[in-house]
Coordinates of C-alpha atoms in Angstrom, one line a residue:
Chain O
X1 CA 18.1 -1.0 -26.9
X2 CA 15.7 -3.9 -27.4
X3 CA 12.0 -3.5 -28.0
X4 CA 11.3 -5.2 -24.7
X5 CA 12.7 -2.1 -22.9
X6 CA 9.7 -0.2 -24.0
X7 CA 7.3 -2.6 -22.3
X8 CA 7.3 -1.0 -18.8
X9 CA 6.3 2.4 -20.3
X10 CA 3.7 0.7 -22.4
X11 CA 2.2 -1.0 -19.4
X12 CA 1.7 2.3 -17.6
X13 CA 0.4 4.1 -20.6
X14 CA -2.0 1.2 -21.6
X15 CA -3.4 1.2 -18.0
X16 CA -4.0 5.0 -18.1
X17 CA -5.5 4.8 -21.5
X18 CA -7.8 1.9 -20.8
X19 CA -8.9 3.7 -17.6
X20 CA -10.2 6.5 -19.7
X21 CA -11.7 4.0 -22.1
X22 CA -13.7 2.3 -19.3
X23 CA -15.4 5.5 -18.5
X24 CA -17.1 5.5 -21.9
X25 CA -18.1 1.8 -21.9
X26 CA -21.0 -0.1 -20.5
X27 CA -20.6 -2.6 -17.6
X28 CA -19.7 -5.8 -19.6
X29 CA -17.4 -4.1 -22.0
X30 CA -15.6 -2.3 -19.2
X31 CA -14.9 -5.6 -17.4
X32 CA -13.7 -7.1 -20.7
X33 CA -11.3 -4.2 -21.2
X34 CA -10.2 -4.5 -17.6
X35 CA -9.5 -8.2 -18.0
X36 CA -7.6 -7.8 -21.2
X37 CA -5.5 -5.1 -19.6
X38 CA -4.7 -7.3 -16.6
X39 CA -3.7 -10.2 -18.9
X40 CA -1.5 -7.8 -20.9
X41 CA 0.1 -6.4 -17.8
X42 CA 0.9 -9.9 -16.4
X43 CA 2.3 -11.2 -19.7
X44 CA 4.3 -8.1 -20.4
X45 CA 5.7 -8.2 -16.9
X46 CA 6.6 -11.8 -17.2
X47 CA 8.5 -11.0 -20.4
X48 CA 10.4 -8.2 -18.8
X49 CA 11.2 -10.4 -15.8
X50 CA 12.6 -13.0 -18.1
X51 CA 14.5 -10.4 -20.1
X52 CA 16.1 -8.8 -17.0
X53 CA 16.9 -12.2 -15.6
X54 CA 18.6 -13.4 -18.8
X55 CA 20.3 -10.1 -19.7
X56 CA 20.5 -7.4 -17.1
X57 CA 18.6 -4.5 -15.6
X58 CA 17.9 -1.5 -17.8
X59 CA 16.9 2.2 -17.3
X60 CA 14.6 3.8 -19.8
X61 CA 15.0 7.5 -20.3
X62 CA 11.8 9.4 -20.8
X63 CA 11.8 12.4 -23.2
X64 CA 15.1 13.8 -24.5
X65 CA 16.8 14.9 -21.3
X66 CA 19.7 12.7 -20.1
X67 CA 20.2 11.3 -16.6
X68 CA 20.6 14.0 -14.0
X69 CA 17.7 16.1 -15.3
X70 CA 15.1 13.9 -17.1
X71 CA 12.7 11.3 -15.8
X72 CA 13.6 7.6 -15.9
X73 CA 12.0 4.2 -15.7
X74 CA 14.0 1.3 -14.4
X75 CA 13.3 -2.4 -14.6
X76 CA 15.1 -5.2 -12.8
X77 CA 14.4 -8.7 -11.5
X78 CA 13.1 -7.5 -8.2
X79 CA 10.7 -4.9 -9.6
X80 CA 9.3 -7.4 -12.1
X81 CA 8.9 -10.2 -9.6
X82 CA 7.0 -8.0 -7.2
X83 CA 4.8 -6.6 -9.9
X84 CA 4.1 -10.2 -11.2
X85 CA 2.8 -11.2 -7.8
X86 CA 0.8 -8.0 -7.5
X87 CA -0.7 -8.6 -10.9
X88 CA -1.6 -12.3 -10.1
X89 CA -3.4 -11.0 -7.0
X90 CA -5.2 -8.4 -8.9
X91 CA -6.2 -10.7 -11.8
X92 CA -7.4 -13.3 -9.3
X93 CA -9.4 -11.0 -7.0
X94 CA -11.6 -9.5 -9.7
X95 CA -13.4 -12.7 -10.8
X96 CA -13.3 -14.2 -7.4
X97 CA -15.0 -11.2 -5.9
X98 CA -17.3 -10.5 -8.8
X99 CA -20.3 -12.1 -7.1
X100 CA -20.2 -9.4 -4.4
X101 CA -19.3 -6.6 -6.8
X102 CA -22.5 -7.4 -8.7
X103 CA -24.6 -7.0 -5.5
X104 CA -22.8 -4.2 -3.8
X105 CA -21.9 -1.8 -6.6
X106 CA -24.6 0.2 -8.3
X107 CA -25.5 -1.1 -11.7
X108 CA -24.6 2.1 -13.5
X109 CA -21.2 2.5 -11.8
X110 CA -19.4 -0.7 -12.7
X111 CA -17.5 1.1 -15.5
X112 CA -16.3 3.6 -13.0
X113 CA -15.1 0.7 -10.8
X114 CA -13.2 -0.7 -13.7
X115 CA -11.7 2.7 -14.5
X116 CA -10.4 3.0 -11.0
X117 CA -9.0 -0.6 -11.1
X118 CA -7.1 0.3 -14.2
X119 CA -5.9 3.6 -12.8
X120 CA -4.6 1.8 -9.7
X121 CA -2.9 -0.8 -11.9
X122 CA -1.2 2.1 -13.6
X123 CA -0.1 3.7 -10.3
X124 CA 1.2 0.4 -9.0
X125 CA 3.2 -0.2 -12.2
X126 CA 4.6 3.3 -12.1
X127 CA 5.4 3.1 -8.4
X128 CA 7.3 -0.1 -8.9
X129 CA 9.2 0.9 -12.0
X130 CA 10.0 4.6 -11.4
X131 CA 13.5 5.7 -10.9
X132 CA 12.5 9.2 -9.9
X133 CA 11.5 10.0 -6.3
X134 CA 9.0 12.8 -7.2
X135 CA 7.3 10.6 -9.7
X136 CA 7.0 8.2 -6.9
X137 CA 5.2 10.8 -4.8
X138 CA 2.8 11.7 -7.6
X139 CA 1.8 8.0 -8.2
X140 CA 1.6 7.5 -4.5
X141 CA -1.2 10.1 -4.4
X142 CA -2.9 8.6 -7.5
X143 CA -2.8 5.2 -5.9
X144 CA -4.3 6.6 -2.7
X145 CA -7.1 8.4 -4.6
X146 CA -7.9 5.4 -6.8
X147 CA -8.0 3.0 -3.9
X148 CA -10.2 5.3 -1.9
X149 CA -12.6 5.4 -4.9
X150 CA -12.6 1.6 -5.0
X151 CA -13.4 1.6 -1.3
X152 CA -16.4 3.9 -1.4
X153 CA -17.8 2.1 -4.5
X154 CA -20.3 0.3 -2.2
X155 CA -21.7 3.6 -1.0
X156 CA -22.9 2.7 2.4
X157 CA -22.6 5.3 5.1
X158 CA -19.9 3.6 7.2
X159 CA -17.7 2.9 4.2
X160 CA -17.7 6.6 3.3
X161 CA -16.7 7.4 6.8
X162 CA -14.0 4.7 6.7
X163 CA -12.9 6.2 3.3
X164 CA -12.6 9.7 4.8
X165 CA -10.5 8.3 7.7
X166 CA -8.3 6.4 5.3
X167 CA -7.8 9.5 3.1
X168 CA -6.9 11.6 6.1
X169 CA -4.3 9.2 7.4
X170 CA -2.9 8.7 3.9
X171 CA -2.8 12.5 3.3
X172 CA -0.7 12.9 6.4
X173 CA 1.6 10.1 5.3
X174 CA 2.0 11.4 1.7
X175 CA 2.6 15.0 2.7
X176 CA 5.3 13.8 5.1
X177 CA 6.8 11.8 2.3
X178 CA 6.7 14.9 0.1
X179 CA 8.4 16.9 2.8
X180 CA 11.1 14.3 2.9
X181 CA 11.5 14.4 -0.9
X182 CA 11.6 18.3 -0.8
X183 CA 14.3 18.3 1.9
X184 CA 16.3 15.7 -0.1
X185 CA 16.0 17.9 -3.2
X186 CA 17.1 20.9 -1.2
X187 CA 20.1 19.1 0.1
X188 CA 21.3 17.5 -3.1
X189 CA 19.5 19.2 -6.0
X190 CA 18.5 15.8 -7.5
X191 CA 15.4 13.8 -7.9
X192 CA 16.6 10.8 -9.8
X193 CA 17.6 8.0 -7.4
X194 CA 21.1 7.3 -8.7
X195 CA 22.5 10.9 -8.6
X196 CA 20.6 11.4 -5.4
X197 CA 22.4 8.5 -3.8
X198 CA 25.8 9.7 -5.0
X199 CA 25.3 13.2 -3.7
X200 CA 23.9 11.9 -0.4
X201 CA 26.9 9.6 0.1
X202 CA 29.2 12.7 -0.4
X203 CA 27.2 14.8 2.0
X204 CA 27.1 12.2 4.7
X205 CA 30.9 12.0 4.9
X206 CA 30.6 15.2 6.9
X207 CA 29.7 14.0 10.5
X208 CA 27.8 17.3 11.2
X209 CA 25.3 16.5 8.4
X210 CA 24.5 13.0 9.8
X211 CA 21.7 14.4 12.0
X212 CA 20.0 16.2 9.1
X213 CA 20.2 13.1 6.9
X214 CA 18.8 10.9 9.7
X215 CA 15.9 13.3 10.2
X216 CA 15.1 13.4 6.5
X217 CA 15.1 9.6 6.3
X218 CA 13.0 9.5 9.4
X219 CA 10.4 11.8 7.8
X220 CA 10.3 9.6 4.7
X221 CA 10.0 6.4 6.8
X222 CA 7.2 7.8 9.0
X223 CA 5.3 9.0 5.9
X224 CA 5.3 5.6 4.3
X225 CA 4.8 3.8 7.6
X226 CA 1.6 5.7 8.2
X227 CA 0.4 4.9 4.7
X228 CA 1.2 1.2 4.9
X229 CA -0.3 0.8 8.4
X230 CA 2.7 0.1 10.7
X231 CA 2.1 0.2 14.5
X232 CA 0.8 2.7 15.9
X233 CA -0.8 3.9 12.7
X234 CA -2.9 0.8 12.0
X235 CA -6.2 1.8 13.6
X236 CA -7.8 2.7 10.2
X237 CA -7.3 -0.8 8.9
X238 CA -10.2 -2.8 10.3
X239 CA -12.9 -0.4 9.0
X240 CA -11.1 0.0 5.7
X241 CA -10.6 -3.6 4.9
X242 CA -13.6 -5.0 6.9
X243 CA -16.4 -2.9 5.3
X244 CA -15.3 -2.7 1.6
X245 CA -16.3 -5.2 -1.0
X246 CA -14.0 -8.3 -1.1
X247 CA -12.2 -7.4 -4.3
X248 CA -11.3 -4.0 -2.9
X249 CA -10.3 -5.4 0.4
X250 CA -8.0 -8.0 -1.3
X251 CA -6.5 -5.4 -3.5
X252 CA -5.9 -2.9 -0.8
X253 CA -4.4 -5.2 1.8
X254 CA -2.3 -7.2 -0.7
X255 CA -1.2 -4.7 -3.3
X256 CA -1.7 -1.0 -2.2
X257 CA 0.0 -1.2 1.3
X258 CA 2.7 -3.5 -0.2
X259 CA 3.4 -1.0 -3.0
X260 CA 4.1 1.7 -0.4
X261 CA 6.5 -0.7 1.5
X262 CA 8.2 -1.5 -1.8
X263 CA 8.7 2.2 -2.5
X264 CA 10.2 2.5 1.0
X265 CA 12.6 -0.4 0.3
X266 CA 13.6 1.3 -2.9
X267 CA 14.3 4.5 -1.1
X268 CA 16.3 2.7 1.6
X269 CA 18.3 0.6 -0.8
X270 CA 18.8 2.9 -3.8
X271 CA 18.6 6.5 -2.4
X272 CA 19.9 6.3 1.1
X273 CA 22.1 3.2 0.6
X274 CA 22.2 0.4 3.1
X275 CA 25.7 1.2 4.5
X276 CA 24.6 4.7 5.4
X277 CA 21.3 3.4 6.9
X278 CA 23.1 0.9 9.2
X279 CA 25.0 3.9 10.7
X280 CA 21.7 5.5 11.8
X281 CA 19.8 4.5 14.9
X282 CA 16.7 4.5 12.7
X283 CA 16.7 0.8 11.8
X284 CA 16.4 -0.1 15.5
X285 CA 13.3 2.2 15.8
X286 CA 11.8 0.4 12.8
X287 CA 12.6 -2.9 14.3
X288 CA 11.0 -1.9 17.6
X289 CA 7.9 -0.6 15.9
X290 CA 7.7 -3.7 13.7
X291 CA 7.8 -6.0 16.8
X292 CA 5.2 -3.8 18.5
X293 CA 3.0 -4.1 15.4
X294 CA 3.4 -7.9 15.4
X295 CA 2.3 -8.2 19.0
X296 CA -0.4 -5.5 19.1
X297 CA -1.9 -6.4 15.8
X298 CA -2.3 -10.0 17.0
X299 CA -3.7 -9.0 20.3
X300 CA -6.3 -6.7 18.5
X301 CA -7.1 -9.6 16.2
X302 CA -7.8 -11.9 19.2
X303 CA -10.0 -9.2 20.9
X304 CA -12.1 -8.6 17.7
X305 CA -15.5 -10.2 17.7
X306 CA -16.1 -10.6 13.9
X307 CA -14.0 -12.4 11.4
X308 CA -13.5 -9.5 9.0
X309 CA -11.9 -7.4 11.7
X310 CA -9.8 -10.3 12.8
X311 CA -8.4 -10.7 9.2
X312 CA -7.9 -7.0 8.9
X313 CA -6.0 -6.8 12.2
X314 CA -3.9 -9.7 11.3
X315 CA -2.8 -7.6 8.3
X316 CA -1.4 -5.1 10.8
X317 CA 0.6 -7.9 12.4
X318 CA 1.9 -9.0 9.1
X319 CA 3.0 -5.5 8.1
X320 CA 4.8 -5.6 11.4
X321 CA 6.7 -8.6 10.3
X322 CA 7.8 -6.9 7.1
X323 CA 9.0 -3.8 9.0
X324 CA 10.7 -6.0 11.6
X325 CA 12.8 -7.7 8.9
X326 CA 13.6 -4.3 7.4
X327 CA 14.8 -3.3 10.9
X328 CA 17.0 -6.3 11.1
X329 CA 18.8 -4.8 8.1
X330 CA 21.5 -6.4 6.0
X331 CA 20.8 -8.0 2.7
X332 CA 19.3 -11.1 4.4
X333 CA 16.8 -8.9 6.2
X334 CA 15.7 -7.2 3.1
X335 CA 15.3 -10.5 1.2
X336 CA 13.2 -11.8 4.1
X337 CA 11.1 -8.6 4.0
X338 CA 10.4 -9.0 0.3
X339 CA 9.7 -12.7 0.7
X340 CA 7.2 -12.0 3.5
X341 CA 5.6 -9.3 1.4
X342 CA 5.0 -11.7 -1.5
X343 CA 3.8 -14.5 0.7
X344 CA 1.5 -12.3 2.7
X345 CA 0.1 -10.8 -0.5
X346 CA -1.1 -14.1 -1.9
X347 CA -2.4 -15.3 1.5
X348 CA -4.2 -12.3 2.7
X349 CA -6.0 -11.6 -0.6
X350 CA -7.3 -15.1 -0.6
X351 CA -8.5 -14.7 3.0
X352 CA -10.5 -11.6 2.1
X353 CA -12.0 -13.4 -0.9
X354 CA -13.0 -16.5 1.1
X355 CA -14.4 -15.1 4.3
X356 CA -17.5 -13.5 2.6
X357 CA -18.4 -17.0 1.2
X358 CA -18.3 -18.4 4.7
X359 CA -20.4 -15.5 5.9
X360 CA -22.9 -16.1 3.1
X361 CA -23.7 -19.6 4.3
X362 CA -24.0 -18.2 7.9
X363 CA -26.9 -15.8 7.0
X364 CA -24.5 -13.0 6.0
X365 CA -23.3 -12.6 9.6
X366 CA -19.6 -12.1 10.3
X367 CA -19.9 -12.7 14.1
X368 CA -17.9 -15.7 15.2
X369 CA -20.9 -17.3 16.9
X370 CA -22.9 -17.4 13.7
X371 CA -20.1 -18.8 11.7
X372 CA -20.1 -22.0 13.6
X373 CA -20.4 -24.9 11.1
X374 CA -20.2 -22.7 8.0
X375 CA -17.3 -24.8 6.6
X376 CA -19.5 -27.8 6.8
X377 CA -22.0 -26.1 4.6
X378 CA -19.4 -24.7 2.1
X379 CA -16.6 -27.3 2.0
X380 CA -14.4 -25.6 -0.6
X381 CA -14.3 -22.2 1.1
X382 CA -13.7 -23.9 4.5
X383 CA -10.8 -25.8 3.0
X384 CA -9.4 -22.6 1.5
X385 CA -9.8 -20.7 4.7
X386 CA -8.0 -23.5 6.6
X387 CA -5.1 -23.4 4.1
X388 CA -4.7 -19.6 4.5
X389 CA -4.9 -19.9 8.3
X390 CA -2.1 -22.6 8.2
X391 CA 0.0 -20.4 6.1
X392 CA -0.6 -17.3 8.3
X393 CA 0.3 -19.3 11.4
X394 CA 3.5 -20.6 9.8
X395 CA 3.0 -24.3 9.2
X396 CA 5.6 -25.9 6.9
X397 CA 4.6 -26.4 3.3
X398 CA 3.1 -22.9 3.1
X399 CA 4.7 -19.4 2.4
X400 CA 4.2 -18.3 6.0
X401 CA 6.6 -20.8 7.4
X402 CA 9.3 -20.1 4.8
X403 CA 9.2 -16.3 5.4
X404 CA 9.3 -16.7 9.2
X405 CA 12.3 -19.0 8.7
X406 CA 14.0 -16.4 6.5
X407 CA 13.4 -13.7 9.0
X408 CA 15.0 -15.8 11.8
X409 CA 18.0 -16.6 9.6
X410 CA 18.4 -12.9 8.8
X411 CA 18.3 -12.1 12.5
X412 CA 21.0 -14.7 13.1
X413 CA 23.1 -13.2 10.4
X414 CA 22.9 -9.7 11.9
X415 CA 25.4 -10.9 14.5
X416 CA 23.8 -8.9 17.2
X417 CA 22.5 -11.1 20.1
X418 CA 20.1 -8.4 21.2
X419 CA 18.4 -8.2 17.8
X420 CA 18.3 -12.0 17.5
X421 CA 16.8 -12.5 20.9
X422 CA 14.2 -9.8 20.3
X423 CA 13.2 -11.2 17.0
X424 CA 13.1 -14.8 18.3
X425 CA 10.8 -13.8 21.2
X426 CA 8.6 -11.7 18.9
X427 CA 8.3 -14.6 16.4
X428 CA 7.6 -17.2 19.1
X429 CA 4.9 -15.0 20.8
X430 CA 3.3 -13.9 17.6
X431 CA 3.2 -17.4 16.2
X432 CA 1.4 -18.6 19.3
X433 CA -1.0 -15.7 19.1
X434 CA -1.6 -16.3 15.3
X435 CA -2.3 -19.9 16.0
X436 CA -4.7 -18.9 18.8
X437 CA -7.0 -16.7 16.7
X438 CA -6.7 -18.5 13.3
X439 CA -7.0 -22.0 14.5
X440 CA -9.8 -21.0 16.9
X441 CA -11.7 -19.8 13.9
X442 CA -10.9 -22.9 11.9
X443 CA -12.2 -25.1 14.7
X444 CA -15.3 -23.0 15.0
X445 CA -16.2 -23.2 11.3
X446 CA -15.8 -26.9 11.3
X447 CA -17.8 -27.7 14.5
X448 CA -21.5 -28.4 14.4
X449 CA -23.8 -25.6 15.7
X450 CA -25.0 -26.4 19.2
X451 CA -28.7 -26.0 18.8
X452 CA -28.9 -27.6 15.4
X453 CA -31.3 -30.4 14.7
X454 CA -29.1 -33.4 13.8
X455 CA -31.4 -34.4 11.0
X456 CA -31.0 -31.1 9.3
X457 CA -27.2 -31.1 9.8
X458 CA -26.5 -32.5 6.4
X459 CA -23.9 -30.4 4.7
X460 CA -25.2 -28.0 2.1
X461 CA -23.4 -28.7 -1.1
X462 CA -22.6 -25.4 -2.8
X463 CA -21.6 -25.3 -6.4
X464 CA -19.1 -22.6 -7.0
X465 CA -18.5 -21.1 -10.4
X466 CA -15.1 -21.5 -12.1
X467 CA -14.6 -17.8 -11.8
X468 CA -14.2 -18.3 -8.0
X469 CA -12.4 -21.7 -8.0
X470 CA -9.7 -21.1 -10.6
X471 CA -8.4 -17.8 -9.0
X472 CA -8.6 -19.2 -5.5
X473 CA -6.6 -22.3 -6.3
X474 CA -4.1 -20.2 -8.3
X475 CA -3.4 -18.2 -5.2
X476 CA -3.1 -21.4 -3.2
X477 CA -0.7 -22.7 -5.8
X478 CA 1.5 -19.6 -5.6
X479 CA 1.4 -19.9 -1.9
X480 CA 2.5 -23.5 -1.9
X481 CA 5.2 -22.8 -4.5
X482 CA 6.6 -20.0 -2.2
X483 CA 6.4 -22.4 0.7
X484 CA 7.9 -25.5 -0.9
X485 CA 10.7 -23.8 -3.0
X486 CA 11.7 -20.7 -1.0
X487 CA 15.2 -21.0 -2.4
X488 CA 14.1 -20.2 -5.9
X489 CA 12.2 -17.0 -5.0
X490 CA 14.8 -15.9 -2.4
X491 CA 17.5 -16.4 -5.1
X492 CA 15.5 -14.3 -7.5
X493 CA 15.1 -11.6 -4.9
X494 CA 18.8 -11.8 -4.0
X495 CA 19.9 -11.3 -7.6
X496 CA 17.3 -8.5 -7.8
X497 CA 19.0 -6.7 -4.9
X498 CA 22.3 -7.3 -6.5
X499 CA 21.1 -5.4 -9.5
X500 CA 19.5 -2.6 -7.5
X501 CA 22.8 -0.9 -6.8
Chain R
X1 CA 21.0 29.5 15.2
X2 CA 18.7 32.5 15.2
X3 CA 20.8 34.0 12.3
X4 CA 20.3 30.8 10.3
X5 CA 16.5 31.0 10.9
X6 CA 16.4 34.7 9.9
X7 CA 18.4 34.2 6.8
X8 CA 16.2 31.3 5.7
X9 CA 12.9 32.9 6.9
X10 CA 11.0 31.5 3.9
X11 CA 11.9 28.0 4.8
X12 CA 11.2 28.6 8.5
X13 CA 7.7 30.0 7.7
X14 CA 7.1 27.1 5.3
X15 CA 7.8 24.6 8.0
X16 CA 5.6 26.5 10.5
X17 CA 2.8 26.5 8.0
X18 CA 3.3 22.8 7.4
X19 CA 3.1 22.1 11.1
X20 CA -0.1 24.2 11.5
X21 CA -1.7 22.4 8.6
X22 CA -0.6 19.0 9.8
X23 CA -2.0 19.6 13.3
X24 CA -5.3 20.9 11.9
X25 CA -5.7 17.9 9.6
X26 CA -5.0 15.5 12.5
X27 CA -6.8 17.1 15.4
X28 CA -9.8 19.1 14.1
X29 CA -13.1 17.2 14.2
X30 CA -14.8 19.3 11.6
X31 CA -14.3 17.9 8.1
X32 CA -14.1 21.2 6.4
X33 CA -11.5 22.5 8.9
X34 CA -9.5 19.3 8.2
X35 CA -9.6 20.1 4.5
X36 CA -8.5 23.6 5.1
X37 CA -5.6 22.3 7.2
X38 CA -4.6 20.0 4.4
X39 CA -4.5 22.9 2.0
X40 CA -2.4 24.9 4.5
X41 CA 0.0 22.0 4.8
X42 CA 0.4 21.7 1.1
X43 CA 0.8 25.5 0.7
X44 CA 3.7 25.3 3.2
X45 CA 5.4 22.6 1.2
X46 CA 4.9 24.6 -2.0
X47 CA 6.4 27.7 -0.4
X48 CA 9.4 25.6 0.7
X49 CA 9.9 24.3 -2.9
X50 CA 9.5 27.7 -4.5
X51 CA 12.0 29.3 -2.2
X52 CA 14.5 26.5 -2.9
X53 CA 14.5 27.4 -6.6
X54 CA 14.3 31.2 -6.3
X55 CA 17.4 33.2 -6.9
X56 CA 17.2 36.9 -5.8
X57 CA 16.9 39.4 -8.6
X58 CA 16.1 36.9 -11.4
X59 CA 13.0 36.4 -13.5
X60 CA 10.7 33.5 -14.3
X61 CA 12.3 31.3 -17.0
X62 CA 10.2 32.4 -20.0
X63 CA 12.2 32.8 -23.2
X64 CA 11.5 36.0 -25.0
X65 CA 12.5 36.7 -28.6
X66 CA 14.7 33.7 -28.9
X67 CA 17.2 35.0 -26.2
X68 CA 18.3 32.2 -23.9
X69 CA 20.1 33.7 -20.9
X70 CA 20.5 31.2 -18.1
X71 CA 21.9 33.9 -15.8
X72 CA 18.7 35.8 -16.0
X73 CA 16.4 33.0 -14.9
X74 CA 15.6 31.2 -11.6
X75 CA 15.8 27.4 -11.4
X76 CA 12.7 26.2 -13.3
X77 CA 12.6 22.6 -11.8
X78 CA 11.1 23.5 -8.4
X79 CA 8.5 25.6 -10.1
X80 CA 7.6 22.6 -12.2
X81 CA 7.4 20.4 -9.1
X82 CA 5.1 23.0 -7.4
X83 CA 2.8 23.0 -10.4
X84 CA 2.6 19.2 -10.3
X85 CA 2.0 19.3 -6.6
X86 CA -0.8 21.9 -7.0
X87 CA -2.5 19.5 -9.4
X88 CA -2.3 16.6 -7.0
X89 CA -3.5 18.8 -4.1
X90 CA -6.5 20.1 -6.1
X91 CA -7.6 16.6 -7.0
X92 CA -7.2 15.3 -3.5
X93 CA -9.3 18.3 -2.2
X94 CA -12.0 17.6 -4.8
X95 CA -12.3 13.9 -3.8
X96 CA -12.3 14.8 -0.1
X97 CA -15.0 17.4 -0.7
X98 CA -17.1 14.9 -2.6
X99 CA -16.9 12.5 0.3
X100 CA -17.7 15.2 2.7
X101 CA -20.8 16.1 0.8
X102 CA -21.8 12.4 0.8
X103 CA -21.4 12.2 4.6
X104 CA -23.2 15.5 5.2
X105 CA -26.2 14.5 3.1
X106 CA -26.6 11.3 5.0
X107 CA -25.8 12.4 8.6
X108 CA -26.5 16.2 8.5
X109 CA -23.3 17.0 10.4
X110 CA -19.7 17.6 9.6
X111 CA -18.3 16.4 13.0
X112 CA -16.3 13.2 12.5
X113 CA -17.1 11.9 16.0
X114 CA -20.8 12.5 15.7
X115 CA -20.8 10.7 12.3
X116 CA -19.0 7.8 13.9
X117 CA -21.5 7.6 16.7
X118 CA -24.3 7.5 14.1
X119 CA -22.7 4.7 12.1
X120 CA -22.4 2.7 15.3
X121 CA -26.2 3.1 15.9
X122 CA -26.8 2.2 12.2
X123 CA -24.8 -0.9 12.6
X124 CA -26.7 -2.0 15.7
X125 CA -30.0 -1.4 13.9
X126 CA -28.8 -3.5 10.9
X127 CA -27.7 -6.4 13.2

């Protein structure tokens, strides 16, 4: 076994260790440690991605117990690709949101914030790489706790309340997930994904067991759907994302909820098996909930009267897209789901990092009326917001278009006219709704305030620090890359799915 | 049906406990009651796991005087999982209690709806 095979384990251990280290350090040193760790994680993940692409996937046994008993880490192209995008988002959102971290987080508590960031990086790595479903549960809870800590770092009353609500919904979700894991363990006696899958395939040959298996998969799905915010469980989203500091909002909307979805995809693909899943009515329910999420998320976004809530509700709609393409099923559906997951990660994180800058030039107000003309006073942020809006709406050149296109192709491949028609209508309606609320905001931020004195209307030139500009344009570059060359990424995802079995 | 339930009464009780805890966590307005519900829910799950691994008439897998007799022991894996689960549950409870203390100090109530109403008033005052 090559030395590179140790890297995934090193990544998890290094994150956990530096999390403890940050507790002992002062503010500046803690951010340095955090930055070094993020760079290490990104590089190591890129190396593992290259290795798995050039050679093949590998499983790394932990401890001295072999496969059916011990714990394992597994790295493949898909896992590394997703983690790479997550790490890019994380590494970009810390410096880009630092301006607000400095204001909103108490001076003595920055090292705690860094410790929580490192802890959640560890949890994300472990969730993505684990081959053991119970380890998945444990790191699910660690990620929930760490992200709740990141949320309440600002310590205002409403964010603590939002944190409590977030925790309650997540606890319901993760205990349902644990119930599913326990039932699976009771049925098969395994926790590792590969033996679990073999044993489950054997059990499900008996038609009388199909109902039980369907129920267990349903419990797992509901658990993770609550945690990631699928319709009708998305009502905690606006407070959670809208009130927390930009770095936390970007991290939670783009990494945390997506990590849960990726765990669900892993469970579907590696534990249940896609053939077995297609025989259950479950994927149609997921499809229906996904479509409902797309529509209702967009409608809620239109009805909201401040920009933060609008962006948060549009997250609910985008989560709906991902579940919709999971519900379409088939390999193409899963590829579209992963592609949309990646595209939305880079877009939504940038949106959460840009909107506070626009609010800042509008006297720190997030109401639409006050935002009028804010892009004229802060040209760069206005341009970035416009790019994100175009991507969200699904204009060619950006990731949003490519992923919607892939979803439609997957629906066409599913060879069911009902599914295709439903997806087509949902995509058409939601694109119109997306355009309505995003482009409405873009027009508003570019139009002159009504009662403004024309002589004072000269644009305020704002100089942004490189700590904001470099991460923001990096995220735009990833977005445009996904949008211009979807075949490369989709090919990587496809080969990743081939290796997942 | 009834026979199956009676034979597996531990699992049945565990699922009932899980349901009670789930409903308490979801529907109670008082934060402390919600937390108690969460702990009941977790206890139900742990009971389920423990009863999965228990074999009637056998002992805990602790090796004495170098004798290794797998026939004398229960399945140790579920017990290990329960221990891990307890650790997770304790830390979640601790974090939730800390948040509850924060909210109580600020709003002097434990009722979620009342706290929500007060944050709305706060927001209007700020705007």
